[in-house]
PDB file of C-alpha atoms in Angstrom:
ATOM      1  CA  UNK L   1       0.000   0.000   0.000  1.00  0.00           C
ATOM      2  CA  UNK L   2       2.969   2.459   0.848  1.00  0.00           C
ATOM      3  CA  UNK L   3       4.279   1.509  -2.513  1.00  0.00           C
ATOM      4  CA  UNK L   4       1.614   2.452  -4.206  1.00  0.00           C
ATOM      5  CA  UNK L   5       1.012   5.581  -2.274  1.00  0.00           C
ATOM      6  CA  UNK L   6       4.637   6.553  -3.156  1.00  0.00           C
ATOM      7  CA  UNK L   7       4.052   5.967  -6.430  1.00  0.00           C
ATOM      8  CA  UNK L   8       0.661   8.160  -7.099  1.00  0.00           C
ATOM      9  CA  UNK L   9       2.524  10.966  -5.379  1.00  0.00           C
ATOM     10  CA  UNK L  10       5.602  10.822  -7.994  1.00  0.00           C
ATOM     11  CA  UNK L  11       3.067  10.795 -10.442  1.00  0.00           C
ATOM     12  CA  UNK L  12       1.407  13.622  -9.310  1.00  0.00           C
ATOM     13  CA  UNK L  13       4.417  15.930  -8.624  1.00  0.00           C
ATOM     14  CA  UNK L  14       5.632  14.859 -12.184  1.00  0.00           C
ATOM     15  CA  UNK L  15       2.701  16.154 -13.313  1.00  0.00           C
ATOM     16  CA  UNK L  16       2.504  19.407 -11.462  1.00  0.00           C
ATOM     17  CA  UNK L  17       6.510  20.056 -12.550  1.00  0.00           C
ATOM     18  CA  UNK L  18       5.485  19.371 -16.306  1.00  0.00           C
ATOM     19  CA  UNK L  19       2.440  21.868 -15.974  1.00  0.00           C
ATOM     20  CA  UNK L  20       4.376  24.176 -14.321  1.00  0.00           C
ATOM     21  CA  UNK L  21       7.400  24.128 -17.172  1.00  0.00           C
ATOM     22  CA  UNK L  22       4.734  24.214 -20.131  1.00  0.00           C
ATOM     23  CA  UNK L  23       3.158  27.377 -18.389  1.00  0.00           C
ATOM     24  CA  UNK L  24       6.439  29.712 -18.227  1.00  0.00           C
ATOM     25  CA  UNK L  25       8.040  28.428 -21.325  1.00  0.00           C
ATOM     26  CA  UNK L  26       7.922  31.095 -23.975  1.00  0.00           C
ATOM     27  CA  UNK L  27       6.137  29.908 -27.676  1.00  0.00           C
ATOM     28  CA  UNK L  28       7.568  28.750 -30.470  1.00  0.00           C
ATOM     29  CA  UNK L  29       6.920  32.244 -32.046  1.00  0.00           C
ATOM     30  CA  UNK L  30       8.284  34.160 -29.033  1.00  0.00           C
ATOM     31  CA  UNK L  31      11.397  32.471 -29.061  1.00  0.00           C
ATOM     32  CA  UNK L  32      11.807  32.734 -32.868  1.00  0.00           C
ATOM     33  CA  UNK L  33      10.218  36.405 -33.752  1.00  0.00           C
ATOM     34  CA  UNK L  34      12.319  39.092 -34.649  1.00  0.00           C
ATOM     35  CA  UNK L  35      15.105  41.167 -32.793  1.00  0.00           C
ATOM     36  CA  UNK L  36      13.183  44.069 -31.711  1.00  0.00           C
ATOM     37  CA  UNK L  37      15.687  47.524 -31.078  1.00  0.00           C
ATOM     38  CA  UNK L  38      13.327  50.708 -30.268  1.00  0.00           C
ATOM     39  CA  UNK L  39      14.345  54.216 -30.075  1.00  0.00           C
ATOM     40  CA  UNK L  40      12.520  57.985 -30.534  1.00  0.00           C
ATOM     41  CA  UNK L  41      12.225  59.426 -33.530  1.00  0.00           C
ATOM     42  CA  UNK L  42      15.064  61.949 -34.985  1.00  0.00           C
ATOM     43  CA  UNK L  43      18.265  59.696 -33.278  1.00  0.00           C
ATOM     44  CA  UNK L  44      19.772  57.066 -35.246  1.00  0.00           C
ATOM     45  CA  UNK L  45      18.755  53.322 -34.051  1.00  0.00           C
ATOM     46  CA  UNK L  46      20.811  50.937 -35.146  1.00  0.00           C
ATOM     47  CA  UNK L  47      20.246  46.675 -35.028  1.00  0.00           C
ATOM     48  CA  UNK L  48      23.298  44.719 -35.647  1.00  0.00           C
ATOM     49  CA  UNK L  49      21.853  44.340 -39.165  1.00  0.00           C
ATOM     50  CA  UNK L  50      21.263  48.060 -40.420  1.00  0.00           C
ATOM     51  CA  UNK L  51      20.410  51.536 -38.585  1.00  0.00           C
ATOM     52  CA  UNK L  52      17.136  53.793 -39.051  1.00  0.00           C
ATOM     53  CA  UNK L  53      16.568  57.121 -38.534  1.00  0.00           C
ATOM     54  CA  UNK L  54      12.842  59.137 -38.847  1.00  0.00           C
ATOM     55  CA  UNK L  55      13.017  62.430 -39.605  1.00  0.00           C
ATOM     56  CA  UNK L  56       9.928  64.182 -40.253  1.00  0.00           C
ATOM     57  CA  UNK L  57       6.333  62.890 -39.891  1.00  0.00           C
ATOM     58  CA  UNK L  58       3.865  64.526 -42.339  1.00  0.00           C
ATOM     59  CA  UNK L  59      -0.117  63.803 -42.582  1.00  0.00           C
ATOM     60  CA  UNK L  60      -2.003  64.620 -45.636  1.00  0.00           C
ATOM     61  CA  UNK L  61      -5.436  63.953 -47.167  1.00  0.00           C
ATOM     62  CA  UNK L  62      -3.889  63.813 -50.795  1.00  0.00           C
ATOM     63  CA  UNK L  63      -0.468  62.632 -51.908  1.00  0.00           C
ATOM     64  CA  UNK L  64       0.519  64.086 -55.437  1.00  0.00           C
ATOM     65  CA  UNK L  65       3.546  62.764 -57.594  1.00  0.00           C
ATOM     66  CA  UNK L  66       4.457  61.708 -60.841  1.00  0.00           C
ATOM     67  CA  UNK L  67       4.498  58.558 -61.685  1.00  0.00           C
ATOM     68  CA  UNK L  68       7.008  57.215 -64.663  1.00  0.00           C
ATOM     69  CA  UNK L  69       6.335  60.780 -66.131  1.00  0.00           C
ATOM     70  CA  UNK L  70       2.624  61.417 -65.282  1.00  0.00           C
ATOM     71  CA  UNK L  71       1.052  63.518 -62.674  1.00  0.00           C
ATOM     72  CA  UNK L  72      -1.095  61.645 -60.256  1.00  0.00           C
ATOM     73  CA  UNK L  73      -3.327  62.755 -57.703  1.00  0.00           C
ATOM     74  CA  UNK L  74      -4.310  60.248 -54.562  1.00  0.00           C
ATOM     75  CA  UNK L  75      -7.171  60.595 -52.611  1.00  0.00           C
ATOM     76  CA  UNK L  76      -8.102  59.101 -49.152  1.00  0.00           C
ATOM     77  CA  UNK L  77     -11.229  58.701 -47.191  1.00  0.00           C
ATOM     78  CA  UNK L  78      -8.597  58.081 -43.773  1.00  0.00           C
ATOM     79  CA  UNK L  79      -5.413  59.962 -43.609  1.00  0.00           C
ATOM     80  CA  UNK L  80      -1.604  59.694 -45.627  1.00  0.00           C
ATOM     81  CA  UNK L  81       1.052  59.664 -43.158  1.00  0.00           C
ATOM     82  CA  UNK L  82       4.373  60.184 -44.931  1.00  0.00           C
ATOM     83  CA  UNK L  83       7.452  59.626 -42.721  1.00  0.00           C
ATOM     84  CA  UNK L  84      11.046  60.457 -43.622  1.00  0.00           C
ATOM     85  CA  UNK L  85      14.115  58.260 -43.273  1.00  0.00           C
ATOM     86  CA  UNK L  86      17.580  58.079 -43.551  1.00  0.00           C
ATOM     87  CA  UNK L  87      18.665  53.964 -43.474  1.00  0.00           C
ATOM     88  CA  UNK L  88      22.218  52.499 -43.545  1.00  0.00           C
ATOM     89  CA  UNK L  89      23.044  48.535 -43.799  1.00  0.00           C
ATOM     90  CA  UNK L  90      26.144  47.284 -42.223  1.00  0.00           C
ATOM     91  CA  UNK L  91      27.560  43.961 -43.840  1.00  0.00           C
ATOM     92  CA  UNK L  92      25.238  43.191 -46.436  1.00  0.00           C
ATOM     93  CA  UNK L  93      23.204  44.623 -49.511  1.00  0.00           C
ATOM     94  CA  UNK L  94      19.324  44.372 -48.415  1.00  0.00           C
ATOM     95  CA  UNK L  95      15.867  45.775 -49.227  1.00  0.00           C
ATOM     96  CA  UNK L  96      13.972  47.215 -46.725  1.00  0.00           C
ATOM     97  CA  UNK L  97      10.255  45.992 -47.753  1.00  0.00           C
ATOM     98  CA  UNK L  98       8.590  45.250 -44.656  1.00  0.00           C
ATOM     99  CA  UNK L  99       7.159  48.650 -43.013  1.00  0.00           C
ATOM    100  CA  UNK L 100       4.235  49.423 -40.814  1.00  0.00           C
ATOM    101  CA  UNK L 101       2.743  51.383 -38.115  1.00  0.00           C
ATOM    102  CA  UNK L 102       1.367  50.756 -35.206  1.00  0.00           C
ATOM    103  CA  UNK L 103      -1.617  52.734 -34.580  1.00  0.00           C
ATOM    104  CA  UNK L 104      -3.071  54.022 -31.378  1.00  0.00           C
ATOM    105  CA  UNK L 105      -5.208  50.890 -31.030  1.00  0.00           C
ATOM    106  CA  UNK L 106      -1.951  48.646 -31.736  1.00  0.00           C
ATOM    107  CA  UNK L 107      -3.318  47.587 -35.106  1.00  0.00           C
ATOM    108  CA  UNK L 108      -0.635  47.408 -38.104  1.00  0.00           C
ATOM    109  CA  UNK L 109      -1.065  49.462 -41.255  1.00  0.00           C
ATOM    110  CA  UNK L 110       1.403  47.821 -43.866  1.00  0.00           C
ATOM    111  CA  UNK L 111       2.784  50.589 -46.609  1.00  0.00           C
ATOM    112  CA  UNK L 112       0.422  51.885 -49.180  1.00  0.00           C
ATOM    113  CA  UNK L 113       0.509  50.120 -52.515  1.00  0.00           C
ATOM    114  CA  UNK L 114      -1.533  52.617 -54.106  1.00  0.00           C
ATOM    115  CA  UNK L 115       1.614  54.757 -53.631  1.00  0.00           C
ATOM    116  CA  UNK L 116       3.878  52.012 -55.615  1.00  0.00           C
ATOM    117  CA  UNK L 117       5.485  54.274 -58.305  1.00  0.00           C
ATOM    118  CA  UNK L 118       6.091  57.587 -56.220  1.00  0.00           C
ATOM    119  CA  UNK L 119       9.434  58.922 -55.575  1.00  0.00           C
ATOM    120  CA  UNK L 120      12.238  57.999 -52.792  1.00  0.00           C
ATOM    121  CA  UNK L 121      10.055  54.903 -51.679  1.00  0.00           C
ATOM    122  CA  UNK L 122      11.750  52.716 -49.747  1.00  0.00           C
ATOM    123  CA  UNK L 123      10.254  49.849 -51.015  1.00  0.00           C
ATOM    124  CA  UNK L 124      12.048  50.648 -54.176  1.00  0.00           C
ATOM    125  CA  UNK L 125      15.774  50.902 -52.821  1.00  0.00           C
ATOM    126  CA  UNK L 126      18.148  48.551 -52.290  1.00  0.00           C
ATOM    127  CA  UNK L 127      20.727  49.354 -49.476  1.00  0.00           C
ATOM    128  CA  UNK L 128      24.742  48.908 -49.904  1.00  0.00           C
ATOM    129  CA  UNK L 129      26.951  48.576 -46.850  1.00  0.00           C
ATOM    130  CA  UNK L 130      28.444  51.887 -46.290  1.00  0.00           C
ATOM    131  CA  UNK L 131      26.250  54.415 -48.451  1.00  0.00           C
ATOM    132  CA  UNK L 132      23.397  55.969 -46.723  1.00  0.00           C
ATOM    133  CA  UNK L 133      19.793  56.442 -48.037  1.00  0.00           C
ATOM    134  CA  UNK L 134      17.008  58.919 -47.725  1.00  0.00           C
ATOM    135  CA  UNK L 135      13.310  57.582 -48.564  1.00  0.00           C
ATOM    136  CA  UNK L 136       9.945  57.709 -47.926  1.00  0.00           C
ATOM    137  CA  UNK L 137       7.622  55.628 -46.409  1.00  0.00           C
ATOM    138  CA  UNK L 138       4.284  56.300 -47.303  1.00  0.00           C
ATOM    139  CA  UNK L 139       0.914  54.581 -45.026  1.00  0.00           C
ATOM    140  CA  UNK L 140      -2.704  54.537 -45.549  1.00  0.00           C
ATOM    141  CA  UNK L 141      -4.741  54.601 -42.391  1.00  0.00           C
ATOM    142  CA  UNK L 142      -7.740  56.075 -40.057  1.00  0.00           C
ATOM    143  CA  UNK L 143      -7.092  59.415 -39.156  1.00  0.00           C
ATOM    144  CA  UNK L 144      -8.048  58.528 -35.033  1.00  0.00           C
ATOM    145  CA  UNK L 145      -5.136  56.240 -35.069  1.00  0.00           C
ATOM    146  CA  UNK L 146      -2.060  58.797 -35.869  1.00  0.00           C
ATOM    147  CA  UNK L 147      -2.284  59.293 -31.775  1.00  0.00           C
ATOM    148  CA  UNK L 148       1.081  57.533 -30.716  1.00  0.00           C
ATOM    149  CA  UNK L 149       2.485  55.732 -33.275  1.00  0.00           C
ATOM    150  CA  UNK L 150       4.868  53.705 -33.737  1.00  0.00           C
ATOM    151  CA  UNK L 151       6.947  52.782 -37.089  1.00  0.00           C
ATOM    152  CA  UNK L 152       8.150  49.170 -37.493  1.00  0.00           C
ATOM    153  CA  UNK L 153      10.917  48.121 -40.435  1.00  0.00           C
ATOM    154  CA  UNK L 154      12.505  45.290 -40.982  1.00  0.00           C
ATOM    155  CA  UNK L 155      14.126  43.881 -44.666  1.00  0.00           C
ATOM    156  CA  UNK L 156      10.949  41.203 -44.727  1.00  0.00           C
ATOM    157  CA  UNK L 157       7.528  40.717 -43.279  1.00  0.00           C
ATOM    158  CA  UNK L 158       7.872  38.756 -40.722  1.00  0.00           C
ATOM    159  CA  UNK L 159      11.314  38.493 -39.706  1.00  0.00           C
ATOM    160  CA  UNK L 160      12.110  35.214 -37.882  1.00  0.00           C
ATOM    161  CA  UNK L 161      15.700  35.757 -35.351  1.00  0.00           C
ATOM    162  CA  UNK L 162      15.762  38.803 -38.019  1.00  0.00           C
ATOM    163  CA  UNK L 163      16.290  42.516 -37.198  1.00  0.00           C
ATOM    164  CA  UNK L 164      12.930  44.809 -36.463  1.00  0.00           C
ATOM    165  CA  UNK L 165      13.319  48.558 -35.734  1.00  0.00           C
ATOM    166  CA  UNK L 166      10.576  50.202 -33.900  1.00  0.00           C
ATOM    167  CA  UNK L 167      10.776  54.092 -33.645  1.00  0.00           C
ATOM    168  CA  UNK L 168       8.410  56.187 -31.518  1.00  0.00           C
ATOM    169  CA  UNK L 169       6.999  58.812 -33.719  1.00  0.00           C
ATOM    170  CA  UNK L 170       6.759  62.267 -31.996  1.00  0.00           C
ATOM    171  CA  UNK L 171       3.202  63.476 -31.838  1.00  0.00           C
ATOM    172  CA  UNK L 172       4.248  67.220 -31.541  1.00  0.00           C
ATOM    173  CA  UNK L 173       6.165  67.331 -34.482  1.00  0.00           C
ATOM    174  CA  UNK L 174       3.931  66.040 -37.361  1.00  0.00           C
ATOM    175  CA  UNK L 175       3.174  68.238 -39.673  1.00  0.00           C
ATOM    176  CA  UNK L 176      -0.640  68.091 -41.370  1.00  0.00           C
ATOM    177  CA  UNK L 177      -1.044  69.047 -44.620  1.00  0.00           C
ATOM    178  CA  UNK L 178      -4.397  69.212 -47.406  1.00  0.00           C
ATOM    179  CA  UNK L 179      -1.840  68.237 -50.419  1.00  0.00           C
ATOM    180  CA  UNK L 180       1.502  66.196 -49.699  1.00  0.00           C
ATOM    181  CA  UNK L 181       3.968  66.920 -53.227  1.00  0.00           C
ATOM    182  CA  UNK L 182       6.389  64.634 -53.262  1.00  0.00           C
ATOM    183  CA  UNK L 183       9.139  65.440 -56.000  1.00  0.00           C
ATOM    184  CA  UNK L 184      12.473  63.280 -56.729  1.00  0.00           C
ATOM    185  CA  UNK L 185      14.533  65.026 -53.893  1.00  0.00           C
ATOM    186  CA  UNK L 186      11.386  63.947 -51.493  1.00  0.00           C
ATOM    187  CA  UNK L 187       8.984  66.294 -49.809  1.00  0.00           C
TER     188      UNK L 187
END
């Protein structure tokens, strides 16, 4: 009988230690996501991959720019936000083509394809080690959620033990605008 008492007990505290180990161990997708490095907007943040800096922060109801030699006019029901950047990678030639905000309800707004074509995109660049770039990255969204955002790049959707940069976008210094014109030297 004190054999099998023993017994039920080992069971039961095996049980208890393998509940308690499956309850604090981090998820497959935790422990593989990406390599998150935040900063505030207008200082350089840098990921042992490549470094991003946000400049300026500009809303706008219309984005105009020429695309492949003809004007084009883009209207939204929500808001443009157009943010600034200067990006740098360190060892290797990369895109960046994964870029998004998070809104003030911590939904993610992906870039704008019905921007594809316009100037300075980022999505259209390919970085080299050691030569800096200035782009644009251009998001469609509801104009309630521009209240604390927060811009998230990395070089692919999704990035798996990849770098992601999250900058803090300053909500004092975004400019608002009716029409954004966005020329081949930018804004």
């Amino acid at each position: 009988m004190m054999r099998l008492l023993t017994s039920l007990l080992l069971v039961v505290a095996a049980f208890a230690v393998l509940a308690f180990l499956h309850s604090t161990t981090p998820s497959y997708a935790v422990l593989t996501g990406p390599l998150e490095t935040f900063g505030p907007q207008r200082q350089t943040v840098e990921s042992d991959i490549f470094s991003l800096k946000a400049n300026k922060v500009l809303r706008a109801k219309t984005l105009a720019f020429k695309r492949y030699g003809s004007p084009v006019s883009l209207d939204t029901q929500g808001i443009f936000v157009i943010v600034t950047a200067d990006a740098e990678t360190k060892h290797e030639t990369m895109p960046l083509r994964a870029a998004a905000i998070e809104g003030a309800s911590g939904r993610l707004y992906r870039q704008s394809h019905r921007a594809d074509g316009a100037p300075q995109l980022f999505s259209d660049k390919t970085l080299q080690p050691g030569l800096p770039a200035s782009g644009l990255f251009i998001f469609e969204m509801p104009e309630e959620e521009t209240a604390g955002m927060t811009l998230i790049v990395s070089r692919q959707p999704g990035p798996q033990l990849d770098a992601e940069i999250h900058i803090r976008l300053d909500q004092n210094g975004i400019e608002t605008r009716k029409i954004a014109e966005i020329g081949e030297n930018g804004l």
